[in-house]
Structures are given as structure tokens and as C-alpha cells.
Amino acid sequence: WMLRITAFAENPPGGLAPGASYTDTQQIVLPARYGDEYLIVQANAFNYSGMTEADVTNNLFALPVTIVPPDVNLQASNLSLPAGTQVEGSQITLTWTDTNTGTDTAGGSWQDVAYLSSDQTLDSSDVSLGSVYVSNALGPGESAQRSLKTSLPAFAVGDQYVLVAANLGGQQPETDVSDNLATAPISLSAPDLAISNLSPPASVVEGNGQSITVTWTDNNLSDVDSGPFSDGLIISDTPDLTGQNQYLLGFVNVTSLAANTSVNQSATVTIPNYSPGGPWYIVAVTNDFNSQPETDNSNNRAANAIALIAPSVDLAASNPVINSPAPTSAGDALSLSYTVTNNGTDATGYNPYY
């Protein structure tokens, strides 16, 4: 395939006489294509002048060239991470060394990318931990230390690996990419959060902005301390949140939960204007945004039924009084007083009525 590098505009003074010629010198930048190529010069390439030629078959001249990459060889090594078992969801700092073992300067820019992997081979099953953008030149034999602060994502617990690939994607041309990968073992663990003892009231009057207090218990069933997470309270038409109507009532933020401990939670929330009857459910979900990776998410939800009762509201208007002289024609203003009484046993809601 052919890649156009650049174009030059030429217009010799007075044109080019029959049998005449001119010589031109230009500076060009070769792209990162290596091997045996051809540098092609084309006269009258775009025919901007609309000039008619007797023969255009001789407008091309091909010069064979061999393009070799710079002698740059980037190596990633000395990958280091905190000692001991790491909890998924926590932050760690990775450090490693980039070295240019070639004889030319690595003057371009590139990215080093870190991954979490089940083995020491980089493939599509690995999970990215982030990247470091490198823009400083690295001379022959020079080294530079890189670092990356990252949060450990959800992954299989146990013995795994961290991989760092230098110059991933090959933005910096190299003679050898077989030594661009550094690896280090990591041991991963994760907590198991569960919810229990959900206790909302059995019923509530719907539509009058009434607040209810809901209590529940967060449990950490593992030997691993958790990081921060949140619990969400939802009203839903199904206990498993698969129905068509769900509304987030509120949430509680939890800083951490120690291994094999429990903590009681409570929240006071307002019931929205949903239809009376049901069934309706108060659903509590621990770790609702999955901010804390876990070994088991199947025990994170609990649901209890709640009855939404139609309010006993009976509005009655009475005592209309005209406070000004009776109008005599259309468009006259008047002052009217009247009384509205709620003869029911429940308060009206916050929504306006007319």
C-alpha cells in the first residue's frame, strides 16, 4: 500500500520551456514503516493548473529505499508492589523500571500499562490497572523509574500476577519487544458482605410525605476487613428488583466493616406517591454500587413487604363570601373568601391541588 508523505508546490518563473528542467531539494519525515520500500516522486501530481500533458505515464519516479528502525530496546523490570495479601477494592502503588538497552535515544512518547492477570502472559482476559504516559526521552543505557497508584478491581482471589507492559501498542519504534513485559506475583482476597434483620414498618399511609424508619444489619462473613461501601434502600413492586417500579429511598455510607463482625444500620426515608395496594417491598442492598469487590454477592439483598394505605382525606369547601360590591359587567374584579376543611383522619400530601 502507498502512504502519501507530503506535497510541494512548484511554479518556475516563466514556466518550464521545452527541454528545460529544474532541480528541487526538500526535507521530509519518514513514517514508522520499516523494510524495503519505495520513495515515489510524482510530477504534476494534482494538476491544479489544469495543464494538459501529451504523456502522463512518465510523471512518476520510484526510488528504492530500505528503512530501518532506530536501535531502541525498551525493557520493563524490577516490578514492585506491597508485600502480603491485598484486598480487592483497596489502593496499592506499583513501581517499575524502564531501561533503554539500545544504542539510539527513545525520543518518542509511549505508554506503560499495568494489568491483573491469572498468569504471566498478557492476553485479552487480563484486567487493566491503569497506565503511565511517558514523554521524556530515554537515552542509550538510561533507566527511569515509573509508578502507578491504582485500585484493585474484582478478580479471582488467591495467587495471581501483576503485569506491566512497556511501550504497549508500539508508539515508540523498537528493534525488540520480547523483553517489554515485567511480572510480579500478588495474593488477592476479598470480603463477603451480607445483609440481615431488615425491619421496615408493616404499613404506611401513602401520598402524605410520611417518613418511616428502617433498620437492618450489615455482616462481614469473611476473615478480611472490607473497604468503604454503601447500603441502598429501595421501594419496589418485586422483592428481587426485577419489576417495572423501583425508587431509591436513600442510602447509608459505611467506612469499613472488620472481618467477622456485624453492625446495625438505620435510615429514615420518605415514601413517594406510589399507588396504594400492592404488593410493595422495602428492599435493602448492601454494597449497592459494588464499590467493594466480594467473593459472594448473592447474599447482599433482603426484602420485606410493606402495605401502602390510601390516606383518609376528605376536603370540603364552605362559607363562600364576596368581600366587594357585586360586579356589574364582565372584567370587573371582586374579592372572594372561602373555607376548605379536611374532614378526614390523615393529612394531605405536599402536592398542590386546585
Coordinates of C-alpha atoms in Angstrom, one line a residue:
W1 CA 0.0 0.0 0.0
M2 CA 1.1 3.6 -0.5
L3 CA 1.3 6.4 2.1
R4 CA 1.5 10.0 0.9
I5 CA 4.1 11.8 2.9
T6 CA 3.8 15.4 1.6
A7 CA 3.3 17.5 -1.4
F8 CA 5.3 20.5 -2.7
A9 CA 4.0 23.4 -4.9
E10 CA 6.3 24.4 -7.7
N11 CA 5.9 27.1 -10.3
P12 CA 9.2 28.0 -12.1
P13 CA 9.2 31.7 -13.2
G14 CA 8.0 31.9 -16.7
G15 CA 7.0 28.3 -16.8
L16 CA 9.2 25.4 -18.0
A17 CA 10.4 25.7 -21.5
P18 CA 10.6 22.7 -23.9
G19 CA 13.7 20.6 -23.0
A20 CA 14.3 22.6 -19.8
S21 CA 14.4 21.1 -16.3
Y22 CA 14.8 22.2 -12.7
T23 CA 16.1 20.5 -9.5
D24 CA 14.5 20.8 -6.1
T25 CA 15.5 19.7 -2.6
Q26 CA 13.0 19.1 0.2
Q27 CA 13.2 17.8 3.7
I28 CA 10.7 15.1 4.5
V29 CA 10.0 13.0 7.6
L30 CA 9.7 9.2 7.0
P31 CA 6.9 7.4 8.8
A32 CA 7.4 4.4 11.0
R33 CA 7.4 1.9 8.2
Y34 CA 10.4 -0.4 8.1
G35 CA 11.9 -2.7 5.5
D36 CA 12.2 -2.4 1.7
E37 CA 10.1 0.5 0.4
Y38 CA 9.9 2.9 -2.5
L39 CA 10.1 6.7 -2.3
I40 CA 8.0 7.9 -5.2
V41 CA 8.1 11.4 -6.7
Q42 CA 5.2 12.4 -8.9
A43 CA 5.3 15.5 -11.2
N44 CA 2.1 17.5 -11.7
A45 CA 0.5 15.2 -9.0
F46 CA -2.8 17.0 -8.6
N47 CA -2.8 19.0 -11.9
Y48 CA -4.0 22.1 -10.1
S49 CA -3.1 24.3 -13.0
G50 CA -5.4 22.3 -15.4
M51 CA -2.4 21.8 -17.7
T52 CA -2.8 19.2 -20.5
E53 CA 0.1 16.9 -21.0
A54 CA 0.9 14.8 -24.0
D55 CA 2.1 11.9 -21.9
V56 CA 1.5 11.3 -18.1
T57 CA 3.0 7.8 -17.9
N58 CA 6.4 9.3 -17.1
N59 CA 5.3 11.5 -14.3
L60 CA 6.3 9.0 -11.6
F61 CA 9.9 8.1 -10.5
A62 CA 10.4 5.4 -7.8
L63 CA 13.5 5.3 -5.7
P64 CA 14.0 2.1 -3.7
V65 CA 14.9 2.7 -0.1
T66 CA 15.4 0.5 3.0
I67 CA 14.1 2.0 6.2
V68 CA 15.5 0.5 9.5
P69 CA 14.0 1.3 12.9
P70 CA 16.1 3.1 15.5
D71 CA 18.2 0.9 17.7
V72 CA 15.9 1.4 20.7
N73 CA 15.1 -1.5 23.1
L74 CA 12.8 -0.7 26.0
Q75 CA 12.8 -3.2 28.9
A76 CA 10.4 -3.2 31.9
S77 CA 11.9 -4.7 35.0
N78 CA 12.0 -4.5 38.8
L79 CA 8.2 -4.5 39.2
S80 CA 7.4 -4.0 42.9
L81 CA 4.2 -3.9 44.9
P82 CA 3.3 -4.0 48.6
A83 CA 4.0 -7.2 50.5
G84 CA 1.4 -9.5 51.8
T85 CA -2.2 -10.3 50.7
Q86 CA -4.0 -7.4 49.1
V87 CA -7.7 -6.8 49.5
E88 CA -9.7 -6.2 46.3
G89 CA -11.0 -2.6 46.2
S90 CA -8.0 -1.2 48.1
Q91 CA -5.4 1.1 46.6
I92 CA -1.8 0.0 46.0
T93 CA 1.2 1.6 44.4
L94 CA 3.2 -0.2 41.7
T95 CA 6.7 0.8 40.8
W96 CA 8.9 -0.5 38.0
T97 CA 11.9 0.5 35.8
D98 CA 12.1 1.3 32.1
T99 CA 15.5 0.8 30.5
N100 CA 16.7 1.6 27.0
T101 CA 19.3 -1.0 26.2
G102 CA 19.6 0.2 22.6
T103 CA 22.3 2.5 21.1
D104 CA 19.7 5.2 19.9
T105 CA 17.6 7.5 22.0
A106 CA 14.0 6.7 22.7
G107 CA 12.8 10.2 21.8
G108 CA 9.1 9.5 21.2
S109 CA 6.3 9.0 23.6
W110 CA 4.7 5.8 24.8
Q111 CA 2.5 4.2 27.4
D112 CA 3.3 1.6 30.1
V113 CA 0.2 -0.3 31.0
A114 CA -0.4 -2.4 34.1
Y115 CA -2.7 -5.5 34.3
L116 CA -4.0 -8.0 36.7
S117 CA -3.6 -11.5 35.3
S118 CA -4.1 -15.1 36.3
D119 CA -0.7 -16.0 34.6
Q120 CA 2.4 -14.3 33.4
T121 CA 1.2 -13.9 29.8
L122 CA -0.6 -10.8 28.6
D123 CA -3.9 -11.6 26.9
S124 CA -7.5 -10.3 26.5
S125 CA -8.6 -11.9 29.8
D126 CA -6.4 -9.6 31.8
V127 CA -7.9 -6.6 33.6
S128 CA -6.3 -3.2 33.2
L129 CA -5.0 -1.4 36.4
G130 CA -4.1 1.8 34.6
S131 CA -1.3 3.3 32.5
V132 CA 1.6 5.8 32.7
Y133 CA 2.2 8.1 29.8
V134 CA 5.9 8.6 29.1
S135 CA 7.0 11.7 27.1
N136 CA 10.6 12.2 28.4
A137 CA 13.4 10.9 26.2
L138 CA 15.4 7.9 27.3
G139 CA 19.0 7.8 26.0
P140 CA 21.1 4.7 25.3
G141 CA 21.6 2.7 28.5
E142 CA 19.5 5.1 30.6
S143 CA 16.8 4.0 33.0
A144 CA 13.8 5.7 34.7
Q145 CA 11.5 4.6 37.5
R146 CA 7.8 4.7 36.9
S147 CA 5.0 4.4 39.5
L148 CA 1.2 3.9 39.3
K149 CA -1.4 4.2 42.2
T150 CA -4.3 2.0 41.4
S151 CA -7.4 0.4 43.0
L152 CA -7.5 -3.4 42.8
P153 CA -10.7 -4.5 40.9
A154 CA -12.8 -7.5 41.4
F155 CA -10.8 -10.6 40.3
A156 CA -10.4 -14.2 41.3
V157 CA -9.0 -14.4 44.8
G158 CA -5.8 -16.3 45.6
D159 CA -2.4 -16.2 43.9
Q160 CA -2.4 -14.0 40.8
Y161 CA 0.0 -11.8 38.9
V162 CA 0.6 -8.1 38.1
L163 CA 1.9 -7.4 34.6
V164 CA 3.4 -4.2 33.3
A165 CA 3.9 -3.9 29.5
A166 CA 6.3 -1.1 28.5
N167 CA 5.5 0.7 25.2
L168 CA 2.3 -1.2 24.8
G169 CA 1.0 -0.5 21.3
G170 CA 4.4 0.3 19.9
Q171 CA 4.2 4.1 19.8
Q172 CA 8.0 4.1 20.2
P173 CA 9.6 2.1 17.4
E174 CA 11.9 -0.7 18.8
T175 CA 14.2 -3.4 17.5
D176 CA 12.9 -5.9 20.1
V177 CA 9.7 -6.1 22.0
S178 CA 10.2 -9.5 23.6
D179 CA 11.5 -8.0 26.8
N180 CA 8.9 -5.3 27.4
L181 CA 6.9 -7.3 30.0
A182 CA 7.6 -7.3 33.7
T183 CA 5.7 -9.5 36.1
A184 CA 5.3 -9.9 39.9
P185 CA 3.1 -12.3 42.0
I186 CA 0.2 -10.9 44.1
S187 CA -2.1 -12.6 46.5
L188 CA -5.7 -11.4 46.5
S189 CA -8.5 -11.6 48.9
A190 CA -12.0 -10.1 49.3
P191 CA -14.7 -9.9 52.0
D192 CA -18.2 -11.4 51.9
L193 CA -20.8 -8.8 52.9
A194 CA -24.3 -9.9 53.7
I195 CA -27.5 -8.2 54.9
S196 CA -29.9 -9.5 57.6
N197 CA -32.6 -8.4 60.1
L198 CA -34.4 -6.0 57.7
S199 CA -37.2 -4.4 59.6
P200 CA -39.4 -1.7 58.0
P201 CA -42.9 -0.9 59.3
A202 CA -45.7 -3.2 58.1
S203 CA -47.7 -0.3 56.6
V204 CA -47.6 3.4 55.8
V205 CA -50.1 5.9 54.6
E206 CA -49.2 6.7 51.0
G207 CA -49.1 10.1 49.5
N208 CA -48.8 12.4 52.5
G209 CA -45.0 12.7 52.7
Q210 CA -44.8 10.4 55.8
S211 CA -41.3 9.3 56.9
I212 CA -40.5 5.8 58.1
T213 CA -37.5 4.4 59.9
V214 CA -36.0 1.2 58.5
T215 CA -33.4 -0.9 60.4
W216 CA -31.1 -3.7 59.2
T217 CA -27.8 -5.4 59.9
D218 CA -24.6 -5.4 57.8
N219 CA -22.4 -8.5 58.2
N220 CA -18.9 -9.3 57.1
L221 CA -18.8 -13.1 56.8
S222 CA -15.1 -13.3 55.9
D223 CA -11.7 -13.1 57.5
V224 CA -10.9 -10.0 55.5
D225 CA -11.7 -6.4 56.5
S226 CA -13.7 -4.5 54.0
G227 CA -13.1 -1.1 52.5
P228 CA -15.8 1.6 52.1
F229 CA -19.2 0.7 50.6
S230 CA -22.8 1.9 50.8
D231 CA -26.2 0.4 51.5
G232 CA -29.2 1.4 49.5
L233 CA -32.9 1.4 50.5
I234 CA -35.4 0.9 47.6
I235 CA -39.2 0.6 47.4
S236 CA -40.1 -1.9 44.6
D237 CA -43.0 -3.8 43.2
T238 CA -40.9 -7.0 43.4
P239 CA -38.6 -8.3 46.2
D240 CA -35.8 -9.1 43.7
L241 CA -35.9 -5.7 41.9
T242 CA -36.9 -7.3 38.6
G243 CA -40.3 -5.4 38.3
Q244 CA -41.1 -2.2 36.5
N245 CA -41.2 0.1 39.5
Q246 CA -38.3 0.9 41.8
Y247 CA -37.4 4.0 43.6
L248 CA -34.3 4.8 45.6
L249 CA -35.4 6.0 49.1
G250 CA -31.9 6.7 50.4
F251 CA -28.5 5.1 51.3
V252 CA -26.1 4.8 54.1
N253 CA -22.3 5.1 53.7
V254 CA -20.1 2.6 55.5
T255 CA -16.4 3.4 56.0
S256 CA -15.4 -0.2 56.6
L257 CA -16.5 -3.4 58.3
A258 CA -14.0 -5.5 60.2
A259 CA -13.6 -9.2 59.5
N260 CA -16.3 -11.5 61.1
T261 CA -18.2 -8.6 62.6
S262 CA -21.7 -7.0 62.2
V263 CA -23.1 -3.5 62.5
N264 CA -26.7 -2.4 62.9
Q265 CA -27.9 0.3 60.5
S266 CA -30.9 2.6 60.3
A267 CA -32.3 5.2 57.9
T268 CA -35.3 7.5 58.0
V269 CA -36.8 7.9 54.5
T270 CA -39.9 9.4 52.9
I271 CA -42.3 7.2 50.9
P272 CA -43.1 8.6 47.4
N273 CA -46.6 8.8 45.9
Y274 CA -47.0 5.3 44.7
S275 CA -50.3 3.5 44.2
P276 CA -52.0 2.1 47.3
G277 CA -52.4 -1.6 47.5
G278 CA -49.5 -3.6 46.2
P279 CA -47.7 -5.7 46.8
W280 CA -44.8 -3.3 47.6
Y281 CA -41.5 -4.1 49.2
I282 CA -38.8 -2.3 51.0
V283 CA -35.5 -3.7 49.7
A284 CA -32.1 -3.2 51.3
V285 CA -29.0 -3.8 49.3
T286 CA -25.6 -3.8 50.9
N287 CA -22.6 -2.8 48.7
D288 CA -25.2 -1.5 46.3
F289 CA -22.7 0.1 43.8
N290 CA -20.2 -2.8 44.1
S291 CA -17.5 -0.4 45.2
Q292 CA -16.1 -3.3 47.4
P293 CA -15.3 -6.4 45.4
E294 CA -16.6 -9.6 47.1
T295 CA -16.4 -13.3 47.0
D296 CA -20.2 -13.7 47.0
N297 CA -22.8 -11.1 46.0
S298 CA -25.8 -13.5 46.3
N299 CA -26.4 -12.6 50.0
N300 CA -26.4 -8.8 49.6
R301 CA -30.1 -8.2 49.3
A302 CA -33.1 -8.5 51.7
A303 CA -36.7 -7.6 51.2
N304 CA -39.8 -7.2 53.4
A305 CA -43.4 -6.4 52.3
I306 CA -44.9 -3.1 53.2
A307 CA -48.6 -2.1 52.7
L308 CA -49.2 1.3 51.2
I309 CA -52.6 2.5 52.6
A310 CA -54.7 5.1 50.8
P311 CA -54.9 8.2 53.0
S312 CA -58.2 9.2 54.6
V313 CA -58.5 12.7 53.2
D314 CA -61.9 14.4 52.7
L315 CA -61.7 18.0 51.5
A316 CA -64.8 20.2 51.8
A317 CA -65.4 23.8 50.7
S318 CA -67.7 26.1 52.6
N319 CA -68.6 29.6 53.6
P320 CA -68.1 31.5 50.2
V321 CA -68.3 35.2 50.8
I322 CA -68.0 38.1 48.3
N323 CA -66.0 40.8 50.0
S324 CA -66.6 43.6 47.5
P325 CA -69.6 45.0 45.6
A326 CA -71.1 42.6 43.2
P327 CA -69.6 43.1 39.7
T328 CA -71.9 44.8 37.2
S329 CA -70.1 43.8 33.9
A330 CA -67.6 41.3 32.6
G331 CA -64.0 42.1 33.5
D332 CA -64.9 43.6 36.9
A333 CA -62.7 42.5 39.8
L334 CA -64.1 41.0 43.0
S335 CA -62.7 39.6 46.3
L336 CA -63.9 36.1 47.3
S337 CA -63.2 34.3 50.5
Y338 CA -64.0 30.6 51.2
T339 CA -63.0 27.8 53.6
V340 CA -61.5 24.4 52.8
T341 CA -61.7 21.8 55.6
N342 CA -60.1 18.3 55.7
N343 CA -62.8 16.1 57.3
G344 CA -60.6 13.0 57.0
T345 CA -58.2 11.4 59.5
D346 CA -55.0 11.8 57.5
A347 CA -53.1 14.9 56.4
T348 CA -53.0 16.0 52.8
G349 CA -49.8 15.4 50.9
Y350 CA -47.3 18.0 49.6
N351 CA -48.5 18.0 46.0
P352 CA -50.7 21.0 45.1
Y353 CA -54.4 20.7 44.3
Y354 CA -56.9 23.2 43.0

